[in-house]
Coordinates of C-alpha atoms and ligand atoms in Angstrom, one line a residue:
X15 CA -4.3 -37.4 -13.4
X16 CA -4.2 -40.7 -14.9
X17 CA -5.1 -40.7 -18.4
X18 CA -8.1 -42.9 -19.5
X19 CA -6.9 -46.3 -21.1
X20 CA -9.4 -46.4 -23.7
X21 CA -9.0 -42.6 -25.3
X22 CA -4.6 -43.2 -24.6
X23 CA -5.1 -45.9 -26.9
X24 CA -7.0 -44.1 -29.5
X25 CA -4.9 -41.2 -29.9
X26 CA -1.8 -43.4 -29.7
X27 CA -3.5 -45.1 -32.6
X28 CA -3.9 -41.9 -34.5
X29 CA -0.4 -40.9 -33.9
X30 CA 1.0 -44.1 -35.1
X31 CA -1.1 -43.7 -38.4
X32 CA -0.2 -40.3 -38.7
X33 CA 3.3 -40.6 -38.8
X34 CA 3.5 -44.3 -41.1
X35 CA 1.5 -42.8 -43.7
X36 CA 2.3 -39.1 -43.8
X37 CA 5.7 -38.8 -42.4
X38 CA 7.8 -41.7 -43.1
X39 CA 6.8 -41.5 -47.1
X40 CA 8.4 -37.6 -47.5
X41 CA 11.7 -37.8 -44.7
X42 CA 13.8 -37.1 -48.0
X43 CA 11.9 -35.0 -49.1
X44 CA 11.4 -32.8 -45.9
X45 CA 15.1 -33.2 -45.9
X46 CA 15.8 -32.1 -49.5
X47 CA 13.4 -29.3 -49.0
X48 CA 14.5 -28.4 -45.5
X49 CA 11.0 -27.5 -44.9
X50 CA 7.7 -29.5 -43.3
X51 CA 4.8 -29.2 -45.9
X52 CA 2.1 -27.0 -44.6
X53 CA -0.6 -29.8 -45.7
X54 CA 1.4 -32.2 -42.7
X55 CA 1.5 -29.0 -40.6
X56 CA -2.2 -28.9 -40.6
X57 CA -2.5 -32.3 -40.2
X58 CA -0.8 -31.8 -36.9
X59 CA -2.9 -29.3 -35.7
X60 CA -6.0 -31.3 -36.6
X61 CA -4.5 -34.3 -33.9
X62 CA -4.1 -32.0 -31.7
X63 CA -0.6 -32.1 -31.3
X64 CA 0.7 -28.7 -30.5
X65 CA -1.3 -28.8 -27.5
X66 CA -1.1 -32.2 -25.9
X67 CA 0.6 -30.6 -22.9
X68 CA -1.8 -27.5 -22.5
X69 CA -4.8 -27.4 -20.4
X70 CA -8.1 -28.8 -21.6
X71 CA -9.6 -25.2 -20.7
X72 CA -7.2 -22.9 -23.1
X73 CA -8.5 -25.8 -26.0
X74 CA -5.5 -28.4 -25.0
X75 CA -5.4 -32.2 -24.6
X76 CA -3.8 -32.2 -20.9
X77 CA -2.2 -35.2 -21.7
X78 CA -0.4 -36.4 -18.7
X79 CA 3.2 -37.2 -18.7
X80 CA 3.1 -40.6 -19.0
X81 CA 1.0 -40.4 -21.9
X82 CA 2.9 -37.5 -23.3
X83 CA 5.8 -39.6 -23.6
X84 CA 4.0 -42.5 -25.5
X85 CA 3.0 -39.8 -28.0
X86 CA 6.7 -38.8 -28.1
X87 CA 7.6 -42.4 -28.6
X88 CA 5.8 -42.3 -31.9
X89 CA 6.5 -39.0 -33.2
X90 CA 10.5 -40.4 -32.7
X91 CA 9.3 -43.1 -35.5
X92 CA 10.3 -40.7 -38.2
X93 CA 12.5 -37.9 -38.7
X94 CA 13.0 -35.8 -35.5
X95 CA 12.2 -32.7 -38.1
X96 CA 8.1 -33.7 -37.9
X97 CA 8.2 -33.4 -34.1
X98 CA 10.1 -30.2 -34.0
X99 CA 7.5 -28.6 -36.0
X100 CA 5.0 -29.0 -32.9
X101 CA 7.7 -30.0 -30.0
X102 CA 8.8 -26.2 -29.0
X103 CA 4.7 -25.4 -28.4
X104 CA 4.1 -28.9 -26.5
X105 CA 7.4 -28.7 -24.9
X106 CA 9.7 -25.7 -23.3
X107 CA 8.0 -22.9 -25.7
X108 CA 4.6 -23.5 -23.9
X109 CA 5.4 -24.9 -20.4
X110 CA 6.8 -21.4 -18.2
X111 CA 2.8 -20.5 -18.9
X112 CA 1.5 -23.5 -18.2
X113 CA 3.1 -24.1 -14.8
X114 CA 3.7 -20.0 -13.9
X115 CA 1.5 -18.1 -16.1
X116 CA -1.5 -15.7 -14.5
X117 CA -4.8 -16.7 -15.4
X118 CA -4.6 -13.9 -17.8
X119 CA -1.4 -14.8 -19.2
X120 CA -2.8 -18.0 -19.8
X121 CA -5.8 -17.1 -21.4
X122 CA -4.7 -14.9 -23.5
X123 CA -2.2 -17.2 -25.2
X124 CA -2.4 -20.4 -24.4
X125 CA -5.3 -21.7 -26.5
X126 CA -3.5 -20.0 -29.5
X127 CA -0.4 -22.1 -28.9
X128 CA -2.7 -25.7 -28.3
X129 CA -4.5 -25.0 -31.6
X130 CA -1.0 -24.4 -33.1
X131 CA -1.9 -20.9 -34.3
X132 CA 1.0 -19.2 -32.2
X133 CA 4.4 -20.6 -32.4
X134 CA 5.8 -20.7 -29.1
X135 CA 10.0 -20.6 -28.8
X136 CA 12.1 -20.3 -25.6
X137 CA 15.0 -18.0 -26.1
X138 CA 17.6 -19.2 -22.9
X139 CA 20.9 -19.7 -24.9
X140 CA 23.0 -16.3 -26.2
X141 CA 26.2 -16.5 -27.5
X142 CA 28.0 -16.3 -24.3
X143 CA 25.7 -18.6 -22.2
X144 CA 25.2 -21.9 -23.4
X145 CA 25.7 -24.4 -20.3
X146 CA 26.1 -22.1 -18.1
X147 CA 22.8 -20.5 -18.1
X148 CA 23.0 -18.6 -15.9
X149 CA 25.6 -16.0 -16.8
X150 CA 23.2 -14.8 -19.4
X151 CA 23.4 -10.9 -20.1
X152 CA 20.3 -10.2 -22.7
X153 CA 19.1 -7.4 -20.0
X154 CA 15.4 -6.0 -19.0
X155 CA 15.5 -2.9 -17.2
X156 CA 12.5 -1.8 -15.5
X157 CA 10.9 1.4 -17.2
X158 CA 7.2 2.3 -16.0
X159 CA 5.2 -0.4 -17.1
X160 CA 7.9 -1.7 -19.8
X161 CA 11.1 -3.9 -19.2
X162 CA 13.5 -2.7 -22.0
X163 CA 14.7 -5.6 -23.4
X164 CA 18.4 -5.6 -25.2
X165 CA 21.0 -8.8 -25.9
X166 CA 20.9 -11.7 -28.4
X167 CA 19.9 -15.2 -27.9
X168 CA 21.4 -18.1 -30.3
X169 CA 20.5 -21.2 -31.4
X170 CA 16.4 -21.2 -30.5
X171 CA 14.5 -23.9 -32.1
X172 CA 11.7 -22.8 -34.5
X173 CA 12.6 -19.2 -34.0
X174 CA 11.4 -17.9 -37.7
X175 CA 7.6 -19.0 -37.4
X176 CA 7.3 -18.3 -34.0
X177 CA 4.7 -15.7 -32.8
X178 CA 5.9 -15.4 -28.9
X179 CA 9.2 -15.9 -26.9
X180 CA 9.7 -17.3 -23.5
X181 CA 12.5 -15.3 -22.5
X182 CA 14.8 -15.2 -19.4
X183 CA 16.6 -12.0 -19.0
X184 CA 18.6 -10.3 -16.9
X185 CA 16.1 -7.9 -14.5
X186 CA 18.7 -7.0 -11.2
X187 CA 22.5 -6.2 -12.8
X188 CA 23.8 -6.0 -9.5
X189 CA 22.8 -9.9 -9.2
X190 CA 25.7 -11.9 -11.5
X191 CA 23.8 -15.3 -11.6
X192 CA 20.7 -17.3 -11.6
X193 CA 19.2 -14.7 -8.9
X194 CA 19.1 -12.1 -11.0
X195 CA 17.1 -13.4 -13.6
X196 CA 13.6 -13.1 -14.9
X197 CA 11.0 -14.8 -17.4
X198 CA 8.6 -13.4 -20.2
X199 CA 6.9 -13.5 -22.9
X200 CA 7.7 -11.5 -25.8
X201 CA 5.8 -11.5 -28.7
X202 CA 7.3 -11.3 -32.0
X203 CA 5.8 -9.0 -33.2
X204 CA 7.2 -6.4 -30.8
X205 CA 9.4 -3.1 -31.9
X206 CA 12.9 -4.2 -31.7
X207 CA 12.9 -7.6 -31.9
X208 CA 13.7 -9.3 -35.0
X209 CA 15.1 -12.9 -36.0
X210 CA 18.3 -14.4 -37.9
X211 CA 18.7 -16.5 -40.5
X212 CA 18.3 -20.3 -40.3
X213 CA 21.5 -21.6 -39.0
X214 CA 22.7 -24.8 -41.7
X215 CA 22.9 -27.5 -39.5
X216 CA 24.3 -31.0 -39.5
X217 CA 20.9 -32.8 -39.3
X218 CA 17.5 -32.3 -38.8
X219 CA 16.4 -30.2 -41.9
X220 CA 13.2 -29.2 -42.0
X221 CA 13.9 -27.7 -38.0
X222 CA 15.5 -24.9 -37.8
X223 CA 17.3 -22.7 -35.2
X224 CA 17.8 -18.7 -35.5
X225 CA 19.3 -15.9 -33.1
X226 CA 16.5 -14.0 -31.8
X227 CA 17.8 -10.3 -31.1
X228 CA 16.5 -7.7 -28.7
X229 CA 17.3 -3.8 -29.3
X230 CA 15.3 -1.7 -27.2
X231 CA 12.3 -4.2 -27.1
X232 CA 9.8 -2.6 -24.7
X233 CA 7.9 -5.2 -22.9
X234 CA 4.6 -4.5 -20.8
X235 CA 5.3 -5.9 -16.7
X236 CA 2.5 -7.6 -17.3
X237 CA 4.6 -10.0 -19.5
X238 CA 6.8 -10.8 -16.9
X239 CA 5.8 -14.8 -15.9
X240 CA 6.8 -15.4 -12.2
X241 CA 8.2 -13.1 -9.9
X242 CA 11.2 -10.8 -10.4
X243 CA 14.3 -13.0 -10.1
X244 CA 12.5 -16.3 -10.4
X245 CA 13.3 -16.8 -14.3
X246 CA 15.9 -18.9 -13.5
X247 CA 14.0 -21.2 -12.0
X248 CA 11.4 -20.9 -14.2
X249 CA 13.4 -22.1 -16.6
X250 CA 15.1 -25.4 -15.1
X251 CA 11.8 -26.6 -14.3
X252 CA 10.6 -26.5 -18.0
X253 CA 13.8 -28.1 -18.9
X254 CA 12.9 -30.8 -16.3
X255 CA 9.6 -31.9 -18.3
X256 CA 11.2 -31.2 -21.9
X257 CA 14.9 -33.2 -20.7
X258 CA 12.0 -36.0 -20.1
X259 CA 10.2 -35.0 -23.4
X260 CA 13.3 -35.5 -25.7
X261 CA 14.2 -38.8 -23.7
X262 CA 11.0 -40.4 -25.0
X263 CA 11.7 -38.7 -28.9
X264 CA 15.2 -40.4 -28.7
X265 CA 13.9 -43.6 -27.7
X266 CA 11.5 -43.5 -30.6
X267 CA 14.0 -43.0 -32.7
X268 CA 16.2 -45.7 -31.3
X269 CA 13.3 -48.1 -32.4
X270 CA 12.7 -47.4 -35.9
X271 CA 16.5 -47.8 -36.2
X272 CA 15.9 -51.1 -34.7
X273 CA 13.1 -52.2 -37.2
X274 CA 15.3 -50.8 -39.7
X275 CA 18.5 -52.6 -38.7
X276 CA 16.5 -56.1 -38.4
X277 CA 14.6 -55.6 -41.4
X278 CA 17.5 -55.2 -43.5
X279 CA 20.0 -58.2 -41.6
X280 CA 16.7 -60.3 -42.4
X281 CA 17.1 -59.4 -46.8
X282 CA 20.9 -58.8 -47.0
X283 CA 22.7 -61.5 -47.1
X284 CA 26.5 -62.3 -47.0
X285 CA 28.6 -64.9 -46.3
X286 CA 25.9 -67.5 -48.3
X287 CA 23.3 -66.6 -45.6
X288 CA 21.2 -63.1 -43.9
X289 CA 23.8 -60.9 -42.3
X290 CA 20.6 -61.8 -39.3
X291 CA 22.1 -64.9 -38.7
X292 CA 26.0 -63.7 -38.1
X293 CA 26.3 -63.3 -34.5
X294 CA 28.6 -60.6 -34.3
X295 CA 25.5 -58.4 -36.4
X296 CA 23.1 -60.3 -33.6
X297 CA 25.2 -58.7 -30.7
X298 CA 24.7 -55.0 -32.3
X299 CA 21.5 -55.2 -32.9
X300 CA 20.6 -57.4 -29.6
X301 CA 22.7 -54.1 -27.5
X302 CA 20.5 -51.5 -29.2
X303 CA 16.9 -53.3 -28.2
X304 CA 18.1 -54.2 -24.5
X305 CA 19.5 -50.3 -24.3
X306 CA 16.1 -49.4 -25.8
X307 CA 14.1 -50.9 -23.7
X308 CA 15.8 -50.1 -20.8
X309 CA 15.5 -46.3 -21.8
X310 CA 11.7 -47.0 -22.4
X311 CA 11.3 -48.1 -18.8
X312 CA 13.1 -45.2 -17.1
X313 CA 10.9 -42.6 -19.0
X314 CA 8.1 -44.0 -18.3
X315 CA 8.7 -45.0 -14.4
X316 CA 10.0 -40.9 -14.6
X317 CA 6.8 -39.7 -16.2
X318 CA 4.5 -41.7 -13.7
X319 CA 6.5 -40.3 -10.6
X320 CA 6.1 -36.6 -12.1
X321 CA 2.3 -37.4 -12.9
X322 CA 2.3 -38.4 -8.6
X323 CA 3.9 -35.0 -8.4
X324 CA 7.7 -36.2 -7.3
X325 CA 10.1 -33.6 -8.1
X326 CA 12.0 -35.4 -11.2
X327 CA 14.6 -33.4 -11.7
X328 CA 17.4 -36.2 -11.2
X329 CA 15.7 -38.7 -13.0
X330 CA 14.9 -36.5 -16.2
X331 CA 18.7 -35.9 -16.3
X332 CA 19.0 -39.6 -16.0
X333 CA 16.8 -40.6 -18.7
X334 CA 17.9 -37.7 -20.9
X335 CA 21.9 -38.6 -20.2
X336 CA 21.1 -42.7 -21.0
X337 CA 18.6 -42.2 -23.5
X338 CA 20.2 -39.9 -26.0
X339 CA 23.6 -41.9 -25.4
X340 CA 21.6 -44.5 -26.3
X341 CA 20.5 -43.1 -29.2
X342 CA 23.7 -42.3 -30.2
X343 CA 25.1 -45.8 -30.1
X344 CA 21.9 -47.4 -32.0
X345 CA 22.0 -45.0 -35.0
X346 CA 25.8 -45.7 -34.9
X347 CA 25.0 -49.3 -35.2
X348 CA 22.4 -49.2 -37.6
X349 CA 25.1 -47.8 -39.8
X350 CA 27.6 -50.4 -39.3
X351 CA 24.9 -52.7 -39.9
X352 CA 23.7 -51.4 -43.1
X353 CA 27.8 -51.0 -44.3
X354 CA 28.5 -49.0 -46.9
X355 CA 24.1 -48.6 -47.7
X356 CA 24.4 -46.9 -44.0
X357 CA 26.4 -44.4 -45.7
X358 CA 24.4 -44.0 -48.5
X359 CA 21.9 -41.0 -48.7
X360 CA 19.2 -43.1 -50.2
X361 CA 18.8 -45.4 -47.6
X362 CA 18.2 -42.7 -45.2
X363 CA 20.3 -44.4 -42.2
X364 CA 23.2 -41.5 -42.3
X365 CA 20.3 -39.0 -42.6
X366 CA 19.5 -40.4 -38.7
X367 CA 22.7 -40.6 -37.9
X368 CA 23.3 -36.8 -38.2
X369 CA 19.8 -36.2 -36.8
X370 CA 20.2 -37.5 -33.5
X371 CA 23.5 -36.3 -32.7
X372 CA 21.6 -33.2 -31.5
X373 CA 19.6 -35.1 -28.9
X374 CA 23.3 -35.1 -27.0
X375 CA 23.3 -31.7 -26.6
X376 CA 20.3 -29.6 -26.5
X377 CA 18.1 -29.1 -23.4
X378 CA 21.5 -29.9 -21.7
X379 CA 24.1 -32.0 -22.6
X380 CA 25.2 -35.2 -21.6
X381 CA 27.9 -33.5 -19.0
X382 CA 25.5 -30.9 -17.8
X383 CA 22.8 -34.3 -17.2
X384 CA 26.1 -35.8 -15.1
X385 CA 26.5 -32.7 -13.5
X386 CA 23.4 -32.3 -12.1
X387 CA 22.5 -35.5 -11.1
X388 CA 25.7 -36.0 -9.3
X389 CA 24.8 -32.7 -7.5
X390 CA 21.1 -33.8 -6.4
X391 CA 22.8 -36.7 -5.0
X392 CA 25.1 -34.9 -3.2
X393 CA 22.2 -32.8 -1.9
X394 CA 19.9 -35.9 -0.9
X395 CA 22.7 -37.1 1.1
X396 CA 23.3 -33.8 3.1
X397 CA 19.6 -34.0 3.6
X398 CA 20.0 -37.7 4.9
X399 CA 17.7 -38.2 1.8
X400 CA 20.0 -40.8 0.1
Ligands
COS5 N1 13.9 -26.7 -10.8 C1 13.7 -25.6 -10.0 N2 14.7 -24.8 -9.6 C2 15.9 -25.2 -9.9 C3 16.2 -26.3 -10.7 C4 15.1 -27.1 -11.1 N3 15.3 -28.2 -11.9 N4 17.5 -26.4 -10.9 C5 18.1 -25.3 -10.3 N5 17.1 -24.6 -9.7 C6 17.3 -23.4 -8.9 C7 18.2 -23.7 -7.7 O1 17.5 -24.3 -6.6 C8 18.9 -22.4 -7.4 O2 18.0 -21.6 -6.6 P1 18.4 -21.3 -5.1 O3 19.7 -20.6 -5.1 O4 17.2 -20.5 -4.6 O5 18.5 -22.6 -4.4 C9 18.9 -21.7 -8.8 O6 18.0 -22.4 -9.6 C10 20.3 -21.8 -9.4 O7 20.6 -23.2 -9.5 P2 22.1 -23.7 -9.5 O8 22.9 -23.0 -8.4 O9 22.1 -25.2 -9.6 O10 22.6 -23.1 -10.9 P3 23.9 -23.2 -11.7 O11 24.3 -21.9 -12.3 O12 24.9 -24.0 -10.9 O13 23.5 -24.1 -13.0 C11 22.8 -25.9 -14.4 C12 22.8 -25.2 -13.0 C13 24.2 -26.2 -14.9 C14 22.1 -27.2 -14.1 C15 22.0 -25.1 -15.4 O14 22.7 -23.9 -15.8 C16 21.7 -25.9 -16.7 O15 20.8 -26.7 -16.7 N6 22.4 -25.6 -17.7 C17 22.1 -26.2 -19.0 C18 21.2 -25.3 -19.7 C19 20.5 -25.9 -20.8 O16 19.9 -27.0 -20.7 N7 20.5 -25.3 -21.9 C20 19.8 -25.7 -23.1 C21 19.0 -24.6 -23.6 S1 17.4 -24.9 -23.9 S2 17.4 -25.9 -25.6

């Protein structure tokens, strides 16, 4: 469904707003604090943000993905932390209901997770499974109408304020890998599950990432999202819209780094004259726009082609492996552009620098991206696809 230009441009609008004049003004101070205030929070729920990517019938704005990513561009204006606070409910906390979810699973929690009263998390990462998914061994063993849920997962994003888990666990034992694995939800609130502390991280604070650990959680069948043995799947497919998600976040980023490194060459001057006007700061800064746009393009030429209903999953590795890489390169710029004010706390540069160093990693890394795009290749070209 193509969004309507008018309303796209409205709510991109408010985003914009939103974030100038109630994000950008506190990014130390979320930092300092390592917390979001609740008074921004609520702000957030009032957009509508934590459910741009739920259905307009559970109380969502159904954004598609094109316009999804244009929201995403903006939220990555500030400090990754603000769109964490809502990205695990619009993102991969939300989307295994909103793709496999019964009607009843959906109803029951999906407009609590669009008005942003539920927290949504998905728990896919344990201690011993990181990139390779699946060799996870949190198990759920069938009992009645329970799965008995036991294992620890590490590293999930938002995991102390959420209310419910997406979590893919291991249903047949006799099955070693992805086959073997199933989806549910698990609400917090269930006996036997509780959560870690807040790991201390390198960046991002105000985010924060916990274990989430399972000892003798029972879990009604009726929980279960997708068939027995189709968590797996479940799973990539969220990752396929959230790898395209955190793409456009990155990208956001990448320009307020720009802005930042061209507003500063512009005042600082050295050498009798604006460091704007020294080529070799030119080249740095010319490399991060033309990388930046040419991330901007892919995501967007990705998120139309999912909006046709293409399967994307090569091309949201592709924008997540060039886009974050990009990212990477920009805020490492920006740095080197700013000198020794880049490495200053006050300025805030270092304070992206560590932030988007994540970007890299989660939802896959950069080497799990090249694996699998090397490997849908290799498939298109046995199917005489290619
Ligand atoms: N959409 C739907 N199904 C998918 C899929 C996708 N994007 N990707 C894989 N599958 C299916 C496959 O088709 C296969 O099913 P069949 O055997 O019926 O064909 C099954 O899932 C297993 O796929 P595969 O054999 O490719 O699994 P691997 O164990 O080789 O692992 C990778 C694949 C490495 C790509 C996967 O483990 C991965 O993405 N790892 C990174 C995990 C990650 O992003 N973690 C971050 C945590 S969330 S912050």
């Amino acid at each position: 469904m193509a969004f309507d230009a008018e309303i796209r441009a409205a709510l991109i609008e408010q985003v914009r707003r939103f974030v100038t004049e109630k994000c950008v003004p506190i990014e130390a101070q979320v930092a300092d604090d390592d917390a979001v205030p609740q008074s921004v929070v609520d702000e957030m729920k009032q957009l509508g943000l934590f459910g741009i990517a739920v259905p307009e019938e559970y109380g969502g704005l159904a954004l598609d993905m094109e316009t999804e990513c244009l929201v995403a561009f903006e939220l990555g204006h500030t400090s990754p932390a603000f769109r964490s606070v809502a990205g695990t409910n619009i993102g991969i906390g939300s989307q295994a209901l909103v793709l496999f979810g019964t009607e009843e699973q959906k109803s029951k929690w999906l407009p609590g997770i669009a008005s942003g009263d539920l927290i949504a998390s998905f728990a896919l990462t344990e201690p011993e499974a990181g990139s390779d998914a699946a060799s996870l061994t949190t198990k759920a063993i069938r009992d009645g109408d329970h799965y008995v849920l036991n294992g620890t997962k590490r590293y999930i994003t938002n995991a102390n304020k959420a209310d419910l888990f997406t979590v893919m666990a291991r249903t047949d034992l006799s099955k070693p890998g992805a086959k073997g694995v199933s989806a549910f939800v698990v609400e917090r609130n269930t006996p036997g599950v509780s959560v870690g502390q807040p790991e201390k991280k390198m960046g991002q604070q105000g985010a924060h990432i916990c274990d989430v650990i399972f000892e003798n959680a029972r879990v009604p069948v009726a929980n279960r999202i997708a068939g027995e043995g189709e968590g797996f799947k479940v799973a990539m497919s969220v990752l396929d819209k959230g790898r395209l998600h955190i793409s456009a976040v990155a990208t956001g980023v990448s320009e307020r780094l720009i802005k930042e490194m061209v507003n500063y060459a512009l005042e600082r001057k050295q050498f009798g004259k604006p460091i704007m006007d020294h080529q070799l700061i030119q080249a740095m800064i010319a490399d991060s726009q033309a990388e930046t746009y040419a991330a901007r393009c892919m995501i967007l030429d990705a998120a139309r082609r999912r909006d046709a209903g293409e399967d994307v999953t090569m091309l949201a590795s592709c924008t997540k492996l060039f886009a974050t890489e990009a990212c990477g390169r920009v805020a490492d710029r920006a740095v080197q552009v700013f000198g020794g004010a880049g490495y200053v706390t006050d300025y805030g540069i270092e304070r992206f620098y560590r932030d988007v160093r994540i970007f890299r990693l989660y939802e896959g890394t950069s080497q799990i991206q090249q694996i699998i795009i090397a490997r849908e290749l290799a498939r298109a070209a046995k199917a005489g696809n290619l």
